[in-house]
Tab-separated table of C-alpha atoms in Angstrom:
chain	number	residue	atom	x	y	z
A	265	MET	CA	88.772	-37.983	-43.306
A	266	ALA	CA	86.635	-34.954	-44.067
A	267	LYS	CA	83.852	-35.189	-46.558
A	268	ILE	CA	83.771	-32.952	-49.595
A	269	GLY	CA	80.514	-31.401	-48.321
A	270	ASP	CA	82.313	-30.198	-45.169
A	271	PHE	CA	84.511	-27.941	-47.321
A	272	ILE	CA	81.356	-26.141	-48.387
A	273	LYS	CA	79.187	-26.507	-45.279
A	274	ASN	CA	81.705	-25.356	-42.647
A	275	PRO	CA	82.647	-21.996	-44.242
A	276	ILE	CA	78.980	-21.215	-44.914
A	277	LYS	CA	78.072	-22.145	-41.333
A	278	THR	CA	80.891	-19.963	-39.979
A	279	PHE	CA	79.793	-17.060	-42.171
A	280	ALA	CA	76.119	-17.474	-41.183
A	281	ASN	CA	77.030	-17.417	-37.483
A	282	SER	CA	79.279	-14.358	-37.731
A	283	LYS	CA	78.374	-11.160	-35.873
A	284	PRO	CA	77.791	-9.018	-39.000
A	285	VAL	CA	75.391	-11.565	-40.500
A	286	LYS	CA	73.543	-11.935	-37.193
A	287	ARG	CA	73.220	-8.134	-36.979
A	288	ILE	CA	71.888	-7.988	-40.551
A	289	CYS	CA	69.351	-10.737	-39.772
A	290	LYS	CA	68.274	-8.938	-36.591
A	291	ASN	CA	67.711	-5.654	-38.455
A	292	TYR	CA	65.829	-7.450	-41.192
A	293	ARG	CA	63.546	-9.193	-38.705
A	294	GLU	CA	62.835	-5.961	-36.817
A	295	ASN	CA	61.685	-4.043	-39.892
A	296	ASN	CA	62.191	-5.858	-43.167
A	297	SER	CA	60.726	-3.121	-45.363
A	298	LYS	CA	63.023	-0.440	-43.954
A	299	PHE	CA	65.988	-2.801	-44.195
A	300	ILE	CA	65.291	-3.679	-47.838
A	301	THR	CA	64.861	-0.040	-48.841
A	302	GLY	CA	68.022	0.972	-46.960
A	303	PHE	CA	69.961	-1.896	-48.485
A	304	SER	CA	68.770	-0.883	-51.969
A	305	VAL	CA	69.865	2.717	-51.462
A	306	ALA	CA	73.195	1.579	-49.972
A	307	SER	CA	73.906	-0.627	-52.986
A	308	ILE	CA	73.136	2.244	-55.387
A	309	VAL	CA	75.338	4.644	-53.398
A	310	THR	CA	78.177	2.093	-53.314
A	311	LYS	CA	77.922	1.579	-57.080
A	312	ASP	CA	77.965	5.341	-57.642
A	313	GLY	CA	81.003	5.774	-55.379
A	314	TYR	CA	82.950	3.127	-57.244
A	315	GLY	CA	81.822	4.556	-60.597
A	316	CYS	CA	82.962	8.029	-59.568
A	317	TYR	CA	86.402	6.684	-58.640
A	318	ILE	CA	86.735	4.820	-61.952
A	319	TYR	CA	85.595	7.797	-64.067
A	320	VAL	CA	87.984	10.239	-62.391
A	321	LYS	CA	90.874	7.781	-62.645
A	322	GLN	CA	90.154	7.135	-66.328
A	323	ASN	CA	89.940	10.861	-67.070
A	324	GLN	CA	93.264	11.487	-65.355
A	325	ASN	CA	95.022	8.756	-67.350
A	326	ASN	CA	93.307	9.097	-70.739
A	327	LYS	CA	95.977	10.440	-73.107
A	328	SER	CA	93.485	10.891	-75.966
A	329	ILE	CA	91.802	13.747	-74.020
A	330	PRO	CA	93.708	17.057	-74.024
A	331	GLU	CA	95.303	17.927	-70.671
A	332	GLU	CA	93.078	20.969	-69.959
A	333	LYS	CA	89.904	18.984	-70.736
A	334	ARG	CA	91.067	16.060	-68.590
A	335	LYS	CA	91.111	18.281	-65.527
A	336	PHE	CA	87.660	19.683	-66.233
A	337	LEU	CA	86.210	16.214	-66.905
A	338	SER	CA	87.824	14.874	-63.738
A	339	GLY	CA	86.345	17.784	-61.784
A	340	LEU	CA	82.937	17.248	-63.360
A	341	ASP	CA	82.937	13.518	-62.630
A	342	LEU	CA	84.168	14.040	-59.076
A	343	ALA	CA	81.559	16.740	-58.435
A	344	THR	CA	78.810	14.643	-59.980
A	345	GLY	CA	79.787	11.515	-58.055
A	346	THR	CA	80.128	13.308	-54.732
A	347	LEU	CA	76.862	15.171	-55.166
A	348	MET	CA	75.007	12.024	-56.279
A	349	ILE	CA	76.110	10.175	-53.173
A	350	ALA	CA	75.360	13.105	-50.855
A	351	ALA	CA	71.969	13.839	-52.447
A	352	GLN	CA	70.892	10.205	-52.306
A	353	LEU	CA	71.920	9.823	-48.657
A	354	LEU	CA	70.206	13.088	-47.729
A	355	ALA	CA	67.037	12.122	-49.607
A	356	TYR	CA	66.997	8.709	-47.950
A	357	ALA	CA	67.624	10.157	-44.485
A	358	THR	CA	64.721	12.565	-44.994
A	359	VAL	CA	62.215	10.220	-46.597
A	360	SER	CA	62.985	7.194	-44.421
A	361	LYS	CA	61.332	8.876	-41.423
A	362	LYS	CA	57.955	7.253	-40.773
A	363	ALA	CA	56.228	10.609	-40.136
A	364	VAL	CA	57.437	11.962	-43.484
A	365	GLN	CA	56.378	8.773	-45.260
A	366	LYS	CA	52.907	8.926	-43.739
A	367	LYS	CA	52.426	12.572	-44.789
A	368	ILE	CA	53.511	11.843	-48.354
A	369	PHE	CA	51.346	8.714	-48.484
A	370	GLU	CA	48.296	10.560	-47.196
A	371	LYS	CA	48.836	13.371	-49.688
A	372	ALA	CA	49.305	11.010	-52.629
A	373	LEU	CA	46.932	8.151	-51.836
A	374	GLY	CA	44.974	9.127	-48.723
A	375	LYS	CA	41.810	9.860	-50.669
A	376	TYR	CA	41.592	6.183	-51.617
A	377	PHE	CA	41.317	5.158	-47.976
A	378	ASN	CA	38.510	7.432	-46.778
A	379	LYS	CA	35.131	6.249	-45.455
A	380	ASP	CA	33.380	6.518	-48.837
A	381	PHE	CA	35.993	4.317	-50.465
A	382	GLN	CA	35.771	1.824	-47.600
A	383	LYS	CA	31.992	1.642	-47.990
A	384	LEU	CA	32.249	1.100	-51.743
A	385	LEU	CA	34.928	-1.547	-51.289
A	386	SER	CA	32.944	-3.378	-48.613
A	387	GLN	CA	29.988	-3.568	-51.012
A	388	LYS	CA	32.165	-4.813	-53.876
A	389	THR	CA	33.789	-7.485	-51.726
A	390	ASN	CA	30.512	-8.610	-50.152
A	391	LEU	CA	31.902	-7.928	-46.687
A	392	GLU	CA	29.480	-5.197	-45.641
A	393	ASP	CA	27.703	-7.777	-43.423
A	394	ASN	CA	30.955	-8.461	-41.548
A	395	PRO	CA	32.412	-5.019	-40.677
A	396	GLU	CA	35.056	-6.349	-38.248
A	397	ARG	CA	36.539	-8.690	-40.819
A	398	PHE	CA	36.373	-5.997	-43.493
A	399	GLN	CA	38.128	-3.446	-41.258
A	400	LYS	CA	40.883	-5.924	-40.430
A	401	GLU	CA	41.403	-6.804	-44.103
A	402	PHE	CA	41.212	-3.157	-45.142
A	403	GLU	CA	43.884	-2.102	-42.619
A	404	LYS	CA	46.133	-4.935	-43.792
A	405	TYR	CA	45.546	-3.873	-47.405
A	406	LYS	CA	46.347	-0.244	-46.561
A	407	GLU	CA	49.527	-1.222	-44.717
A	408	ASN	CA	50.737	-3.350	-47.645
A	409	ILE	CA	50.133	-0.485	-50.063
A	410	PHE	CA	51.877	1.913	-47.673
A	411	VAL	CA	54.980	-0.323	-47.530
A	412	ALA	CA	55.101	-0.712	-51.322
A	413	PHE	CA	54.553	3.027	-51.791
A	414	THR	CA	57.367	3.957	-49.402
A	415	HIS	CA	59.798	1.559	-51.132
A	416	LEU	CA	58.944	2.931	-54.545
A	417	PHE	CA	58.849	6.565	-53.465
A	418	THR	CA	62.183	6.324	-51.623
A	419	LEU	CA	63.924	4.718	-54.585
A	420	VAL	CA	62.382	7.169	-57.062
A	421	LEU	CA	63.350	10.144	-54.898
A	422	THR	CA	66.901	8.981	-54.267
A	423	THR	CA	67.758	7.665	-57.712
A	424	ILE	CA	65.729	9.738	-60.131
A	425	LEU	CA	64.993	13.066	-58.508
A	426	ALA	CA	68.169	13.520	-56.457
A	427	LYS	CA	70.566	11.832	-58.867
A	428	ARG	CA	69.217	12.757	-62.299
A	429	VAL	CA	67.489	16.106	-61.740
A	430	LEU	CA	69.093	17.915	-58.802
A	431	VAL	CA	72.742	16.889	-59.166
A	432	PRO	CA	73.348	17.988	-62.794
A	433	PHE	CA	72.270	21.552	-61.947
A	434	ILE	CA	74.878	21.789	-59.211
A	435	ALA	CA	77.690	19.619	-60.600
A	436	THR	CA	78.677	21.683	-63.634
A	437	PRO	CA	79.357	24.953	-61.732
A	438	MET	CA	81.110	22.921	-59.062
A	439	ALA	CA	83.322	21.292	-61.722
A	440	ASP	CA	84.807	24.694	-62.589
A	441	LYS	CA	85.974	25.092	-59.007
A	442	LEU	CA	87.370	21.551	-58.932
A	443	GLN	CA	89.194	22.142	-62.216
A	444	LYS	CA	91.144	24.899	-60.474
A	445	HIS	CA	91.985	22.406	-57.734
A	446	PHE	CA	93.216	19.923	-60.351
A	447	ASP	CA	95.331	22.627	-61.989
A	448	LYS	CA	97.346	22.846	-58.758
A	449	LYS	CA	97.838	19.057	-58.559
A	450	SER	CA	98.926	16.715	-61.282
A	451	VAL	CA	96.810	13.672	-60.345
A	452	ILE	CA	94.256	13.192	-57.579
A	453	ILE	CA	93.649	9.451	-57.771
C-alpha cells in the first residue's frame, strides 16, 4: 500500500527530473545572474502578452462602448501590447550583451573604481598593508556591483523606458491604422 507522502513525493520527483527542469537548472548554474534577469523579463513579457489579449477581447465585447470607439480602443490596446512586447525583447536583447553592459557600467559607475578610489578605500578598510587581499576583495566587490547594476539597468530599460516612454509615442498613431483593419473585420479575438 502506498503512503500518502508518495502521492506528493513521486510527482515532484518526476517533475524535478524532467528535461525542461534539468535544462533550466543547467542554465541557472552556468550564469545565474543572466538567467534571473532573462526570467524576469520573460515573466513581464508574458504578463503583457496575456494582458493585451484580455484588453482587446474585452474591448471587442464591451457593449457599453460605442462600436466605432471599440475598434479604436481594440487597435490601441493591440498596438500598445505588441509594441510593449517587441520593445522589451529588443531592449533585453541589446542590453543583455556583456560588452554593452560593461560600457554602460563604466560610463555610469566606472569613476568609482579608479586607482584613486581604490587607494582611498584601502586606507578606510585598513587593508593598505595587504594589497593582494585588498585587490581580491575589491574585484569581488566590483563584480557584485556590476551584477546588481546590470539586473537593475536591464529591468529599468525594458519595463520603464521601453514600455512606459517609447511605446506610447508609437502606439497611438499605430492604433489609427489598426482601427481601419478592425473596420474590415467584425472581431479579431
